[in-house]
């Protein structure tokens, strides 16, 4: 493919790759170079998705495609104001680049991807398929990320992963994170993505996660980026026999945000939780898309996603549970609930079950509605101001989802983000 003269809706990204190819990490590593060239060919041929693609029919990327993104130019030693620490150890990325001076990884087998990309090239793109468009884009342009391995039987405690944007106009960030837990290992990963008010950047993170036998990963993601930013995340997760992936994602920022998770339960008695909440305000779109593959018997999965929408906003939930023929004794549950605070808000919900086994217990459902007027009247009749009453009912609606998170520190982070969103969008503290 001639990347010097690309065309199509991905032309801008391909032009950028052509200019950066020799400066990107792994440029001299044959395996990495082949991955990037394959990604360039895929983007040139297929481009980025439009609403004609079924998986993207509810999420229009036109604003992303029209933006003129460029490389973030933040100096690696620029002073950055960090939020209060929630764990003793943290990995900090600013504009997608690892900041060793702001990070503390003592006692962990961890490194910046840019430093070890040649050593871990074989792990790249082994979980998330290159047919996924945002993974393909990330493969083309990734510069850094966290490479973390937790050894057999080790409880690594909590680790914060902070992804901060400097606020440069229409910069683009493509971190690639590789996380692997060995047999019986444990980790609580608290991830936060944030950017200053007024920022207009594209954040396109990709996670490749492996959870081995009897290992447990608790992964809480809080996305609080600026209202003009674009956040398009992809998680590829593989869980082995007896392993657990306990995930929760809170989307509370971004003009367009999409959290897409592809998770495979590959061994008996593996467990997955893919829970979350979306807080969507005027002019924003938030999309939670999941594909859960039950590929082994006696596995369980739980998914509850709640969406609160205000103003002229749009929420999307697409969740698919696939139960393969060999996955007998599957126990799967999926629920999506939406609370519309405005007549102009819209929710598109598409829960799906695809079952080939005959001894399973699976259910799914979706609901949408407004605040209960009787409950609101009850609170107002007791002297509670209208905004406070509404806040109390919204918090009560979200509480069921947030309470699912067992780690207290992670739950506090979610509560803080929910409260900050409500206050920031015209409400009062409950």
Short mmCIF file of C-alpha atoms in Angstrom, two decimals, residues 55-423:
data_model
loop_
_atom_site.label_atom_id
_atom_site.label_comp_id
_atom_site.label_asym_id
_atom_site.label_seq_id
_atom_site.Cartn_x
_atom_site.Cartn_y
_atom_site.Cartn_z
CA UNK A 55 -21.97 -2.37 15.49
CA UNK A 56 -21.76 1.41 15.01
CA UNK A 57 -25.29 2.18 13.84
CA UNK A 58 -26.09 4.24 16.94
CA UNK A 59 -22.75 6.03 17.26
CA UNK A 60 -21.85 8.56 14.60
CA UNK A 61 -18.10 9.23 14.32
CA UNK A 62 -18.51 12.07 11.81
CA UNK A 63 -17.21 14.74 14.28
CA UNK A 64 -14.12 12.61 14.90
CA UNK A 65 -13.49 12.15 11.20
CA UNK A 66 -13.86 15.88 10.52
CA UNK A 67 -11.41 16.94 13.22
CA UNK A 68 -7.84 17.72 12.18
CA UNK A 69 -5.91 15.77 14.78
CA UNK A 70 -2.20 16.14 15.22
CA UNK A 71 0.57 14.87 17.45
CA UNK A 72 0.49 16.03 21.06
CA UNK A 73 3.53 18.24 21.68
CA UNK A 74 3.52 18.32 25.48
CA UNK A 75 7.13 18.22 26.77
CA UNK A 76 7.67 15.06 28.79
CA UNK A 77 8.92 17.07 31.80
CA UNK A 78 6.09 19.63 31.88
CA UNK A 79 4.62 20.19 35.33
CA UNK A 80 1.27 18.43 35.78
CA UNK A 81 -1.21 18.79 38.61
CA UNK A 82 -2.19 15.31 39.78
CA UNK A 83 -5.39 14.41 41.62
CA UNK A 84 -5.06 13.07 45.18
CA UNK A 85 -3.61 9.57 45.24
CA UNK A 86 -5.99 6.66 45.80
CA UNK A 87 -3.26 4.02 46.01
CA UNK A 88 0.36 3.83 47.06
CA UNK A 89 1.39 2.98 43.53
CA UNK A 90 0.40 4.74 40.33
CA UNK A 91 1.31 4.80 36.67
CA UNK A 92 0.84 8.25 35.13
CA UNK A 93 0.50 8.96 31.41
CA UNK A 94 0.33 12.51 30.06
CA UNK A 95 -0.84 12.85 26.47
CA UNK A 96 -0.33 9.11 26.15
CA UNK A 97 3.31 9.13 27.30
CA UNK A 98 4.58 7.50 30.47
CA UNK A 99 5.84 9.92 33.11
CA UNK A 100 8.34 8.09 35.30
CA UNK A 101 8.83 11.24 37.41
CA UNK A 102 5.15 11.20 38.41
CA UNK A 103 4.77 7.43 38.76
CA UNK A 104 5.53 4.95 41.51
CA UNK A 105 5.68 1.29 40.52
CA UNK A 106 7.85 -0.06 43.35
CA UNK A 107 7.51 -3.80 43.78
CA UNK A 108 5.70 -4.35 40.49
CA UNK A 109 6.92 -6.07 37.36
CA UNK A 110 5.92 -3.12 35.21
CA UNK A 111 7.41 -1.00 32.45
CA UNK A 112 6.54 1.58 29.82
CA UNK A 113 5.63 -0.07 26.52
CA UNK A 114 7.92 2.34 24.66
CA UNK A 115 10.88 0.90 26.58
CA UNK A 116 10.11 -2.80 26.06
CA UNK A 117 8.07 -2.96 22.85
CA UNK A 118 10.63 -5.22 21.18
CA UNK A 119 10.41 -7.71 24.05
CA UNK A 120 6.59 -7.85 24.13
CA UNK A 121 5.87 -7.59 20.40
CA UNK A 122 4.46 -11.12 20.44
CA UNK A 123 1.77 -10.07 22.91
CA UNK A 124 0.50 -7.18 20.82
CA UNK A 125 -2.81 -7.73 19.11
CA UNK A 126 -3.20 -11.27 20.44
CA UNK A 127 -6.41 -10.51 22.37
CA UNK A 128 -8.23 -7.79 20.45
CA UNK A 129 -8.88 -8.56 16.81
CA UNK A 130 -7.42 -6.27 14.16
CA UNK A 131 -10.87 -6.29 12.56
CA UNK A 132 -11.95 -3.92 15.32
CA UNK A 133 -11.50 -0.44 13.77
CA UNK A 134 -10.37 1.42 16.89
CA UNK A 135 -7.87 -1.35 17.70
CA UNK A 136 -6.57 -1.06 14.15
CA UNK A 137 -6.15 2.71 14.58
CA UNK A 138 -4.39 2.19 17.90
CA UNK A 139 -2.05 -0.40 16.37
CA UNK A 140 -1.13 2.12 13.69
CA UNK A 141 -0.24 4.94 16.07
CA UNK A 142 0.40 3.69 19.61
CA UNK A 143 3.38 5.32 21.30
CA UNK A 144 3.30 4.07 24.87
CA UNK A 145 1.36 2.20 27.50
CA UNK A 146 1.67 0.11 30.64
CA UNK A 147 3.11 -3.40 30.52
CA UNK A 148 2.28 -5.12 33.80
CA UNK A 149 2.77 -8.74 34.87
CA UNK A 150 1.62 -9.99 38.28
CA UNK A 151 3.42 -13.19 39.24
CA UNK A 152 1.81 -16.44 40.36
CA UNK A 153 0.10 -16.21 43.73
CA UNK A 154 0.98 -12.53 44.26
CA UNK A 155 -1.58 -10.09 45.64
CA UNK A 156 -0.43 -6.82 44.06
CA UNK A 157 -2.94 -4.68 45.95
CA UNK A 158 -4.15 -1.47 44.29
CA UNK A 159 -2.61 0.36 41.37
CA UNK A 160 -3.79 3.67 39.93
CA UNK A 161 -3.56 4.17 36.18
CA UNK A 162 -3.93 7.86 35.34
CA UNK A 163 -4.36 9.01 31.74
CA UNK A 164 -4.23 12.79 31.65
CA UNK A 165 -4.49 15.06 28.63
CA UNK A 166 -2.79 18.45 28.58
CA UNK A 167 -5.64 20.13 26.75
CA UNK A 168 -3.80 20.83 23.49
CA UNK A 169 -6.25 21.47 20.69
CA UNK A 170 -7.26 18.33 18.79
CA UNK A 171 -4.31 16.16 19.75
CA UNK A 172 -4.61 12.39 19.47
CA UNK A 173 -3.60 9.80 22.09
CA UNK A 174 -3.36 6.04 21.48
CA UNK A 175 -2.05 4.18 24.57
CA UNK A 176 -1.67 0.39 24.46
CA UNK A 177 -1.80 -1.38 27.83
CA UNK A 178 -0.77 -5.03 28.31
CA UNK A 179 -1.82 -6.56 31.63
CA UNK A 180 -1.29 -10.17 32.61
CA UNK A 181 -2.12 -11.92 35.89
CA UNK A 182 -0.51 -15.32 36.45
CA UNK A 183 -2.17 -18.21 38.25
CA UNK A 184 -3.73 -17.17 41.57
CA UNK A 185 -2.61 -13.53 41.28
CA UNK A 186 -4.76 -10.59 42.38
CA UNK A 187 -4.88 -6.90 41.44
CA UNK A 188 -7.20 -3.92 41.86
CA UNK A 189 -6.67 -1.51 38.96
CA UNK A 190 -8.17 1.97 39.40
CA UNK A 191 -8.11 3.76 36.05
CA UNK A 192 -8.96 7.42 35.51
CA UNK A 193 -9.02 9.37 32.24
CA UNK A 194 -9.28 13.14 32.63
CA UNK A 195 -8.61 16.36 30.73
CA UNK A 196 -9.06 20.09 31.42
CA UNK A 197 -12.18 21.97 30.44
CA UNK A 198 -12.11 22.99 26.79
CA UNK A 199 -9.85 20.16 25.65
CA UNK A 200 -10.66 18.64 22.25
CA UNK A 201 -8.61 15.52 21.80
CA UNK A 202 -9.08 11.90 20.76
CA UNK A 203 -8.23 9.32 23.41
CA UNK A 204 -8.12 5.83 21.87
CA UNK A 205 -6.84 3.41 24.57
CA UNK A 206 -6.60 -0.34 23.98
CA UNK A 207 -6.22 -2.87 26.79
CA UNK A 208 -5.08 -6.45 26.26
CA UNK A 209 -5.76 -8.33 29.48
CA UNK A 210 -5.05 -11.94 30.43
CA UNK A 211 -6.40 -13.43 33.66
CA UNK A 212 -4.91 -16.88 34.34
CA UNK A 213 -6.29 -19.77 36.41
CA UNK A 214 -7.83 -18.68 39.74
CA UNK A 215 -6.55 -15.10 39.29
CA UNK A 216 -8.76 -12.10 40.14
CA UNK A 217 -8.60 -8.68 38.46
CA UNK A 218 -10.83 -5.86 39.69
CA UNK A 219 -10.76 -3.13 37.02
CA UNK A 220 -12.62 0.12 37.70
CA UNK A 221 -12.52 2.73 34.93
CA UNK A 222 -13.61 6.36 35.41
CA UNK A 223 -13.78 8.51 32.27
CA UNK A 224 -14.10 12.21 33.16
CA UNK A 225 -12.66 13.91 30.09
CA UNK A 226 -13.70 17.31 28.77
CA UNK A 227 -17.10 17.72 27.16
CA UNK A 228 -15.45 18.37 23.78
CA UNK A 229 -13.14 15.33 23.85
CA UNK A 230 -13.60 11.97 22.13
CA UNK A 231 -12.97 8.79 24.11
CA UNK A 232 -13.03 5.51 22.15
CA UNK A 233 -11.76 2.64 24.29
CA UNK A 234 -11.40 -1.06 23.52
CA UNK A 235 -10.78 -3.84 26.04
CA UNK A 236 -9.87 -7.38 25.04
CA UNK A 237 -10.01 -9.76 28.01
CA UNK A 238 -9.30 -13.49 28.30
CA UNK A 239 -10.19 -15.34 31.51
CA UNK A 240 -8.90 -18.85 32.22
CA UNK A 241 -10.32 -21.60 34.45
CA UNK A 242 -11.53 -20.32 37.81
CA UNK A 243 -10.40 -16.79 37.03
CA UNK A 244 -12.42 -13.62 37.62
CA UNK A 245 -12.57 -10.32 35.76
CA UNK A 246 -14.61 -7.83 37.80
CA UNK A 247 -15.02 -4.73 35.66
CA UNK A 248 -16.87 -1.46 36.08
CA UNK A 249 -16.79 1.54 33.75
CA UNK A 250 -18.20 5.00 34.44
CA UNK A 251 -18.53 7.25 31.39
CA UNK A 252 -19.07 10.79 32.65
CA UNK A 253 -17.40 12.98 30.02
CA UNK A 254 -16.54 13.43 26.38
CA UNK A 255 -18.56 14.64 23.41
CA UNK A 256 -18.52 11.07 22.12
CA UNK A 257 -17.47 8.22 24.39
CA UNK A 258 -17.54 4.52 23.64
CA UNK A 259 -16.33 1.73 25.88
CA UNK A 260 -16.16 -1.54 23.95
CA UNK A 261 -15.28 -4.77 25.74
CA UNK A 262 -14.70 -8.19 24.18
CA UNK A 263 -14.34 -10.82 26.90
CA UNK A 264 -13.87 -14.57 26.56
CA UNK A 265 -14.41 -17.08 29.38
CA UNK A 266 -12.04 -19.82 28.27
CA UNK A 267 -12.00 -22.26 31.20
CA UNK A 268 -14.56 -23.88 33.49
CA UNK A 269 -15.81 -21.84 36.46
CA UNK A 270 -14.50 -18.57 35.04
CA UNK A 271 -16.46 -15.46 36.03
CA UNK A 272 -17.00 -12.04 34.43
CA UNK A 273 -18.67 -8.88 35.69
CA UNK A 274 -19.11 -6.14 33.09
CA UNK A 275 -21.01 -3.47 34.99
CA UNK A 276 -21.15 0.26 34.48
CA UNK A 277 -22.91 3.60 34.42
CA UNK A 278 -23.18 6.39 31.88
CA UNK A 279 -23.87 10.03 32.78
CA UNK A 280 -24.74 11.93 29.62
CA UNK A 281 -25.38 15.67 29.37
CA UNK A 282 -26.41 18.14 26.65
CA UNK A 283 -24.76 17.44 23.28
CA UNK A 284 -23.03 14.25 24.42
CA UNK A 285 -23.22 10.64 23.33
CA UNK A 286 -22.11 7.71 25.50
CA UNK A 287 -21.93 4.14 24.20
CA UNK A 288 -21.30 0.94 26.16
CA UNK A 289 -20.78 -2.05 23.87
CA UNK A 290 -19.89 -5.53 25.11
CA UNK A 291 -19.42 -8.97 23.61
CA UNK A 292 -19.17 -11.77 26.15
CA UNK A 293 -18.10 -15.20 24.88
CA UNK A 294 -18.96 -18.18 27.09
CA UNK A 295 -16.57 -20.73 25.59
CA UNK A 296 -16.36 -23.19 28.52
CA UNK A 297 -18.83 -24.93 30.87
CA UNK A 298 -19.91 -23.82 34.35
CA UNK A 299 -19.08 -20.14 33.82
CA UNK A 300 -21.02 -17.15 35.12
CA UNK A 301 -21.39 -13.58 33.89
CA UNK A 302 -23.20 -10.55 35.28
CA UNK A 303 -23.83 -7.24 33.60
CA UNK A 304 -25.78 -4.22 34.85
CA UNK A 305 -25.41 -0.91 33.02
CA UNK A 306 -27.34 2.19 34.05
CA UNK A 307 -27.57 5.40 32.02
CA UNK A 308 -28.70 8.86 33.14
CA UNK A 309 -29.40 11.35 30.36
CA UNK A 310 -30.11 15.08 30.58
CA UNK A 311 -30.72 17.74 27.93
CA UNK A 312 -30.41 16.76 24.29
CA UNK A 313 -28.19 13.73 24.77
CA UNK A 314 -27.96 10.14 23.61
CA UNK A 315 -27.04 6.90 25.31
CA UNK A 316 -26.27 3.55 23.71
CA UNK A 317 -26.07 0.08 25.16
CA UNK A 318 -25.19 -2.94 23.02
CA UNK A 319 -24.54 -6.15 24.89
CA UNK A 320 -24.18 -9.61 23.42
CA UNK A 321 -23.80 -12.89 25.29
CA UNK A 322 -22.63 -15.82 23.15
CA UNK A 323 -22.98 -19.29 24.69
CA UNK A 324 -21.11 -21.90 22.68
CA UNK A 325 -22.29 -25.50 22.37
CA UNK A 326 -19.67 -26.76 24.83
CA UNK A 327 -20.55 -24.12 27.43
CA UNK A 328 -23.13 -26.14 29.35
CA UNK A 329 -24.25 -24.93 32.81
CA UNK A 330 -23.73 -21.30 31.78
CA UNK A 331 -25.28 -18.70 34.09
CA UNK A 332 -25.58 -15.33 32.38
CA UNK A 333 -27.46 -12.16 33.32
CA UNK A 334 -27.65 -8.83 31.53
CA UNK A 335 -29.66 -5.70 32.35
CA UNK A 336 -29.67 -2.16 30.94
CA UNK A 337 -31.69 0.60 32.59
CA UNK A 338 -31.99 4.23 31.51
CA UNK A 339 -33.25 7.29 33.37
CA UNK A 340 -34.25 10.16 31.06
CA UNK A 341 -34.24 13.59 32.73
CA UNK A 342 -35.30 15.38 29.56
CA UNK A 343 -37.84 14.84 26.81
CA UNK A 344 -35.03 15.50 24.32
CA UNK A 345 -32.84 12.66 25.61
CA UNK A 346 -32.63 9.33 23.76
CA UNK A 347 -31.51 5.82 24.69
CA UNK A 348 -30.82 3.02 22.20
CA UNK A 349 -30.61 -0.39 23.85
CA UNK A 350 -29.81 -3.68 22.16
CA UNK A 351 -29.28 -6.63 24.55
CA UNK A 352 -28.66 -9.93 22.76
CA UNK A 353 -28.42 -13.62 23.60
CA UNK A 354 -26.98 -16.17 21.17
CA UNK A 355 -27.19 -19.63 22.75
CA UNK A 356 -26.08 -22.97 21.30
CA UNK A 357 -25.94 -24.98 24.55
CA UNK A 358 -29.11 -26.59 25.95
CA UNK A 359 -28.40 -26.54 29.71
CA UNK A 360 -28.09 -22.85 30.55
CA UNK A 361 -29.65 -20.12 32.69
CA UNK A 362 -29.53 -16.83 30.80
CA UNK A 363 -31.66 -13.70 30.92
CA UNK A 364 -31.54 -10.13 29.68
CA UNK A 365 -33.66 -7.03 29.79
CA UNK A 366 -33.88 -3.29 29.26
CA UNK A 367 -35.97 -0.49 30.78
CA UNK A 368 -36.25 3.26 30.20
CA UNK A 369 -38.23 5.91 32.02
CA UNK A 370 -38.31 9.27 33.78
CA UNK A 371 -38.06 10.17 37.46
CA UNK A 372 -40.98 8.80 39.44
CA UNK A 373 -43.31 11.80 40.02
CA UNK A 374 -44.74 10.24 43.19
CA UNK A 375 -41.27 9.86 44.72
CA UNK A 376 -40.39 13.42 43.72
CA UNK A 377 -43.63 14.73 45.25
CA UNK A 378 -42.96 12.76 48.46
CA UNK A 379 -39.55 14.41 48.88
CA UNK A 380 -40.80 17.91 47.96
CA UNK A 381 -43.68 17.56 50.43
CA UNK A 382 -41.10 17.12 53.18
CA UNK A 383 -39.40 20.41 52.38
CA UNK A 384 -36.60 19.11 50.21
CA UNK A 385 -35.73 21.55 47.36
CA UNK A 386 -36.48 20.33 43.83
CA UNK A 387 -32.86 20.03 42.66
CA UNK A 388 -31.85 18.19 45.82
CA UNK A 389 -34.81 15.84 45.50
CA UNK A 390 -33.93 15.10 41.89
CA UNK A 391 -30.31 14.49 42.87
CA UNK A 392 -31.39 12.05 45.58
CA UNK A 393 -33.50 10.06 43.13
CA UNK A 394 -30.75 10.00 40.51
CA UNK A 395 -28.21 8.81 43.09
CA UNK A 396 -30.63 6.14 44.27
CA UNK A 397 -31.03 4.97 40.66
CA UNK A 398 -27.26 4.67 40.25
CA UNK A 399 -26.59 3.22 43.68
CA UNK A 400 -27.46 -0.36 42.69
CA UNK A 401 -24.80 -0.30 40.00
CA UNK A 402 -22.12 1.43 42.10
CA UNK A 403 -22.67 -0.87 45.09
CA UNK A 404 -21.68 -3.83 42.91
CA UNK A 405 -18.05 -2.64 43.22
CA UNK A 406 -16.67 -4.36 46.32
CA UNK A 407 -13.41 -2.42 46.70
CA UNK A 408 -14.13 0.50 49.02
CA UNK A 409 -11.56 2.88 47.52
CA UNK A 410 -12.84 2.22 44.01
CA UNK A 411 -16.42 2.72 45.14
CA UNK A 412 -15.50 6.06 46.73
CA UNK A 413 -13.91 7.16 43.43
CA UNK A 414 -17.13 6.34 41.60
CA UNK A 415 -19.27 8.17 44.15
CA UNK A 416 -17.07 11.25 43.82
CA UNK A 417 -17.30 11.18 40.02
CA UNK A 418 -21.08 10.79 40.09
CA UNK A 419 -21.45 13.68 42.54
CA UNK A 420 -19.11 15.87 40.50
CA UNK A 421 -21.06 15.22 37.32
CA UNK A 422 -24.40 16.07 38.88
CA UNK A 423 -23.17 19.31 40.46
#
